[in-house]
CSV table of C-alpha atoms in Angstrom, one decimal:
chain,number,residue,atom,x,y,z
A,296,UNK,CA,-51.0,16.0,44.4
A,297,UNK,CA,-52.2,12.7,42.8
A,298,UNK,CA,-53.8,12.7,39.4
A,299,UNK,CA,-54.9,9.4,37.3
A,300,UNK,CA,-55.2,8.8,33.6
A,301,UNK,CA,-56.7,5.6,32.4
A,302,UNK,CA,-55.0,4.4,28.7
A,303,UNK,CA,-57.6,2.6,26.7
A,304,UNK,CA,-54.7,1.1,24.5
A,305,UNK,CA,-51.1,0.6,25.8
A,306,UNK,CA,-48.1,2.1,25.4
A,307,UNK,CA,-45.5,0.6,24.1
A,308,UNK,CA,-43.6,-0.2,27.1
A,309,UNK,CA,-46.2,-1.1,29.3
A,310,UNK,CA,-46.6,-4.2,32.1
A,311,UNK,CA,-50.4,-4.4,32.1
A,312,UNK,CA,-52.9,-4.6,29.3
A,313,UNK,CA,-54.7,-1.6,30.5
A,314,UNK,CA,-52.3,1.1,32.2
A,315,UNK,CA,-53.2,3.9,34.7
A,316,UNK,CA,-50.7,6.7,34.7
A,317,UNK,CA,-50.0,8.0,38.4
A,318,UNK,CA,-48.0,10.7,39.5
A,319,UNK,CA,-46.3,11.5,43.4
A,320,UNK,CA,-43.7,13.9,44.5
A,321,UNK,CA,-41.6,13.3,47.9
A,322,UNK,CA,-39.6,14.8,49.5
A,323,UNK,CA,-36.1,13.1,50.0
A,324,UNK,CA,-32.9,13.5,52.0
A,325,UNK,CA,-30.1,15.2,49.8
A,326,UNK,CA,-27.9,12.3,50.1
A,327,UNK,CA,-26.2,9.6,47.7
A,328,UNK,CA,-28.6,6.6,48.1
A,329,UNK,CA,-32.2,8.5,48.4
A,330,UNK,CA,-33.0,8.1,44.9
A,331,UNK,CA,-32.0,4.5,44.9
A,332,UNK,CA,-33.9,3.8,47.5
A,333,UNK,CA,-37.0,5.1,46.8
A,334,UNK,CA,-36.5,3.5,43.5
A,335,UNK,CA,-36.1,0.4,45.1
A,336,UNK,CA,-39.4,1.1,47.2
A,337,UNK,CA,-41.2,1.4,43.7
A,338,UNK,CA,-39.9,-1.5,42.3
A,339,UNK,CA,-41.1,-3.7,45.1
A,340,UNK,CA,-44.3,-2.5,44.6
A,341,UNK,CA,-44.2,-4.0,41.1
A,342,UNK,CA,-44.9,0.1,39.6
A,343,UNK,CA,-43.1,1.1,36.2
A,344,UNK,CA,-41.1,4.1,36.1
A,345,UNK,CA,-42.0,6.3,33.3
A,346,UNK,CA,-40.1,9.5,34.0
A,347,UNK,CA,-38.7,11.0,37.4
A,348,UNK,CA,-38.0,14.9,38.1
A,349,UNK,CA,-35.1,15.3,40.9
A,350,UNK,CA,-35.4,19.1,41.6
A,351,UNK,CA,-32.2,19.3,44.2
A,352,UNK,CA,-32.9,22.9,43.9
A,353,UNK,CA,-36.9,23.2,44.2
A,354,UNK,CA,-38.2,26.1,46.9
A,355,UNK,CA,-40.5,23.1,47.3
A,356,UNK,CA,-38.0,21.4,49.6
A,357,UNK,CA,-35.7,22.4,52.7
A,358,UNK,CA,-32.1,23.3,52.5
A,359,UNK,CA,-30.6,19.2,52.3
A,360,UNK,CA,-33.9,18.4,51.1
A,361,UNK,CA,-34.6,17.2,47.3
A,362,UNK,CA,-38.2,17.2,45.6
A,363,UNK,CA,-38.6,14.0,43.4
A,364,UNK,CA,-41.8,13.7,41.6
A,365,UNK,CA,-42.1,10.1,40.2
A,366,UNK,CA,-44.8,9.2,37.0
A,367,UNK,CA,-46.1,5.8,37.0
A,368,UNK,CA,-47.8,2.7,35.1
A,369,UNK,CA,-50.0,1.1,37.3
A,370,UNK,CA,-52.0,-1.6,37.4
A,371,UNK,CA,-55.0,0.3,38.3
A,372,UNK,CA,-56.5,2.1,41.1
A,373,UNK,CA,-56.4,-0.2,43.5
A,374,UNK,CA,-52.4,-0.5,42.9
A,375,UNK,CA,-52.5,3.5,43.2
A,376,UNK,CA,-54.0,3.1,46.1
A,377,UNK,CA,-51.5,0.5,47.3
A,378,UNK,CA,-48.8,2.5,46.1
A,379,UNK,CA,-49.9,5.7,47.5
A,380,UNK,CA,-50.4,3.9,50.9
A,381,UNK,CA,-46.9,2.4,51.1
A,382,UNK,CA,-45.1,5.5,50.1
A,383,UNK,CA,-46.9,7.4,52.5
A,384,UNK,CA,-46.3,5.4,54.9
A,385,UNK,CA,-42.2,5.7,54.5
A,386,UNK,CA,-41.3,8.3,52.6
A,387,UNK,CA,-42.6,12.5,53.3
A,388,UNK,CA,-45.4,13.5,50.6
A,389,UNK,CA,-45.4,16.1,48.9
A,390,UNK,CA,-48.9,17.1,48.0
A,391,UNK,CA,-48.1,19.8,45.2
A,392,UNK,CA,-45.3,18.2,42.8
C-alpha cells in the first residue's frame, strides 16, 4: 500500500523545497545485512528516511521473513514513481504495511 502527502511548507529536515511523504513495506530476509541493504537501495535513490518499522515478528511475513515498512521524503511523484519502480523491481512488496 502506497499513500502520498504533499507538504506545502517543509519540515525541518527536509532535502527539497516542497516534500511528498511516501510510504512502502517489503518484505526482507531475516538476516544481518537486509536492512542495510535496503537502506543502501534508498539512499541511492537519493530518498530521505523519515522513520522505518522492522516488524521481525509481523503475521505479515513468513517464518525467516521480516516486514519493514519505510516513510519517505521525496522529491515528488515522479521520484515515487521512480522509487516505487526500483524497489519493486529488487526487493518483494508488500502491498498492505
Amino acid at each position: 500500500m502506497f499513500f502520498f502527502l504533499l507538504i506545502r511548507r517543509p519540515p525541518s529536515s527536509t532535502l527539497f523545497p516542497h516534500t511528498t511523504l511516501f510510504r512502502s513495506g517489503a518484505v526482507l530476509e531475516d538476516a544481518p545485512g537486509s536492512l542495510h541493504r535496503l537502506l543502501g537501495h534508498v539512499a541511492r535513490l537519493e530518498a530521505n528516511v523519515l522513520n522505518i518499522e522492522h516488524m521481525r515478528t509481523s503475521v505479515k511475513a513468513p517464518f525467516g521473513r521480516t516486514l519493514v515498512t519505510l516513510h519517505l521524503e521525496t522529491r515528488g511523484y515522479d521520484h515515487i514513481d521512480e522509487i516505487s519502480r526500483s524497489l519493486g523491481e529488487n526487493y518483494e512488496i508488500h502491498t498492505r504495511p
